Coordinates of C-alpha atoms in Angstrom, one line a residue:
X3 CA 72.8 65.1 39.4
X4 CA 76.1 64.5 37.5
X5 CA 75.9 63.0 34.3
X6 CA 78.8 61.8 31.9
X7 CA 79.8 60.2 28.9
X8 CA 77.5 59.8 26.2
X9 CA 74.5 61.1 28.1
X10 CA 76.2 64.0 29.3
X11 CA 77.1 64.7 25.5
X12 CA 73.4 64.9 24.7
X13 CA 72.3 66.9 27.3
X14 CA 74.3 69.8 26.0
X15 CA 73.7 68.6 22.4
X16 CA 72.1 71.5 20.2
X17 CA 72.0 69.3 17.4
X18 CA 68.5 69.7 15.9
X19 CA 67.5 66.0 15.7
X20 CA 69.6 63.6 18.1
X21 CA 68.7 59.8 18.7
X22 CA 70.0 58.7 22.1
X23 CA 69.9 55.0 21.6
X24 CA 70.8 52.6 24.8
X25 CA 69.9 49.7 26.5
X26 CA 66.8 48.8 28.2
X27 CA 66.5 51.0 32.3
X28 CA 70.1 52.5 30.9
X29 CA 68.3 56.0 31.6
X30 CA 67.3 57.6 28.2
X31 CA 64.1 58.7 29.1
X32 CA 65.1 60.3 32.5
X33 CA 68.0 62.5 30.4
X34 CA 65.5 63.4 27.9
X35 CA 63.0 64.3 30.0
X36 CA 65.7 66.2 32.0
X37 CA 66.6 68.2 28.6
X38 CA 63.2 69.2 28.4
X39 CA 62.9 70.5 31.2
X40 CA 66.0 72.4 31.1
X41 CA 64.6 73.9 27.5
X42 CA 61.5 75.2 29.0
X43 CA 62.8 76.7 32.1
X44 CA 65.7 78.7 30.2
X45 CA 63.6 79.6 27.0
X46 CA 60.3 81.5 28.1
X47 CA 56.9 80.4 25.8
X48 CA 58.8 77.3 24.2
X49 CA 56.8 74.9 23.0
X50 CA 57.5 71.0 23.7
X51 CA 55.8 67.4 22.8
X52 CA 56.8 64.6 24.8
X53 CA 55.3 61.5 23.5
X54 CA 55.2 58.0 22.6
X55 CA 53.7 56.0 19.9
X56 CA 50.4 55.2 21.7
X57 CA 48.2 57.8 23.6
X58 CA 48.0 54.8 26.6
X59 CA 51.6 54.6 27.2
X60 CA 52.2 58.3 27.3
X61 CA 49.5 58.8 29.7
X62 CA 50.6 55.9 32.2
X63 CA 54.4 55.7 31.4
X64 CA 55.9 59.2 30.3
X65 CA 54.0 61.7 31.8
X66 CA 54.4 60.4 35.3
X67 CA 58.3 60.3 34.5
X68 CA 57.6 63.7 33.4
X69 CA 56.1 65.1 36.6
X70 CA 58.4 63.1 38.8
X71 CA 60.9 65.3 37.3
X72 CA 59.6 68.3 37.3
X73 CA 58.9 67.9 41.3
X74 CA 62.5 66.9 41.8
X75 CA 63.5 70.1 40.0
X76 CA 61.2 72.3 41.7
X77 CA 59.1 73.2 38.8
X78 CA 55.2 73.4 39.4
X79 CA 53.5 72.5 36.1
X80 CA 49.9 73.1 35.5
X81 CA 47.6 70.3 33.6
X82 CA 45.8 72.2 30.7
X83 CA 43.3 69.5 29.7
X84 CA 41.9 70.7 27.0
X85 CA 45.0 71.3 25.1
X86 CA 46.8 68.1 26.5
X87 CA 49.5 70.0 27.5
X88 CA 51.5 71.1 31.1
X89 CA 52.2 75.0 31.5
X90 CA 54.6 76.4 33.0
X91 CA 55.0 79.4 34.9
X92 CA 57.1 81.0 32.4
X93 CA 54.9 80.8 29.3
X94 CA 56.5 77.3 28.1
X95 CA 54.2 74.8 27.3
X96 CA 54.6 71.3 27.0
X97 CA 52.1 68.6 24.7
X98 CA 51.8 64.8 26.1
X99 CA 50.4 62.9 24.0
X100 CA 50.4 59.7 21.9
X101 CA 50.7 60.3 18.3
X102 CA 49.0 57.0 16.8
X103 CA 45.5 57.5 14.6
X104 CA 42.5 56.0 15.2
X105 CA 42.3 55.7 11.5
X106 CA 44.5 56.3 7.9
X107 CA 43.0 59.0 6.9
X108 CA 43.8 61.5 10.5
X109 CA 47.0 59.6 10.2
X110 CA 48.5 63.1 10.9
X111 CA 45.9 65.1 12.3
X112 CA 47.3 65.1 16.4
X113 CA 50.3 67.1 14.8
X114 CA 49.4 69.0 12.3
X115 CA 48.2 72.7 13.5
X116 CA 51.1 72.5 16.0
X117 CA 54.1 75.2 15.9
X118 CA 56.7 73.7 18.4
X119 CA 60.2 74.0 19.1
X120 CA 61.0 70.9 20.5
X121 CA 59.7 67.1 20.2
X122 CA 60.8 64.6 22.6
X123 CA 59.8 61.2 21.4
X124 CA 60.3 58.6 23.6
X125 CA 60.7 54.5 22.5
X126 CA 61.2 56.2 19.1
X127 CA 61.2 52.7 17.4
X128 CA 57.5 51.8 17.5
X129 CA 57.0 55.6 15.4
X130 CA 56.3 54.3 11.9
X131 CA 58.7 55.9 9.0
X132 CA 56.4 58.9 7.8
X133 CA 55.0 60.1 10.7
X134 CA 58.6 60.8 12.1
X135 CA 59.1 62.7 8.3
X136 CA 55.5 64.3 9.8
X137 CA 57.4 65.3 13.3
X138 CA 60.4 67.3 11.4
X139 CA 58.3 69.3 10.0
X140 CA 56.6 70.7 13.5
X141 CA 59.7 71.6 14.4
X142 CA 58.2 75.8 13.5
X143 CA 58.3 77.9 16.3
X144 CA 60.2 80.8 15.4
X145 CA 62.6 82.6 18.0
X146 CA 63.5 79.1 19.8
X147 CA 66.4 76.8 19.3
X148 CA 64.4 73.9 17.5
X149 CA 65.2 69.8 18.4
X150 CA 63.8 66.6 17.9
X151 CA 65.2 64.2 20.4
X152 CA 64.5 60.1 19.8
X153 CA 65.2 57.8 22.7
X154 CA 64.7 54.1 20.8
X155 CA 65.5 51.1 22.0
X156 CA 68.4 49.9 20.2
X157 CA 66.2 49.1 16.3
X158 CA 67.0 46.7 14.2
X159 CA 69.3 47.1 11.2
X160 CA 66.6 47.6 8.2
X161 CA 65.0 50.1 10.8
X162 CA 64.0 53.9 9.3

């Protein structure tokens, strides 16, 4: 794949927290997804979460995106049910999962406990204000290069 202009920007972006906003089927998720990828094959025991607001959506929506692309690339991944997570060969894990509560008070309770080095977040403008505050500070996993990557649709302008 060739990929220019502002995608191809972020792909090599090492920016710790980069929002990727675009139009609806422009391809955000695929490049992220692609990034993630690219992380965990060249960075041994990295630890990702690729997610979206709602547990439901990241189980029928992302993580089939997810392992579309990792069969494109070549990569076997390995389901790891009871951590919710796909390993890889290489020690790199990555956590699918949706990050919404079943109640106030476990508001944060999916992410806390997690040491990772990168967190995809995918339609980035359903995530409510604090948890993404929540998110930054997961972002832990010492001896990897560290990112937060948002792929929103574009918000609107009173938007966190």
């Amino acid at each position: 794949m060739v990929w220019n202009g502002p995608v191809g920007a972020f792909l090599t972006d090492a920016t710790e927290q980069i929002d990727l906003e675009g139009a609806i089927r422009s391809g955000k998720t695929t490049a992220a997804l692609w990034k993630v990828l690219y992380s965990c094959v060249t960075h041994p025991n990295i630890q990702w979460l690729i997610c979206r607001f709602s547990d439901g959506e990241t189980r029928t929506k992302l993580r089939p995106q997810w392992l579309k692309i990792c069969r494109q690339a070549g990569v076997e991944v390995t389901w790891n049910s009871g951590e919710l997570a796909y390993d890889l060969p290489n020690g790199a894990r990555v956590y699918a999962f949706g990050l919404k509560a079943q109640d106030q008070l476990s508001r944060y309770a999916k992410l806390r406990g997690l040491t990772l080095a990168g967190i995809y977040v995918d339609q980035a403008e359903e995530l409510p204000a604090d948890i993404y505050l929540e998110l930054k500070g997961r972002l832990s996993q010492a001896g990897q290069p560290q990112q937060l990557l948002l792929t929103p649709n574009p918000p609107t302008e009173d938007s966190w």
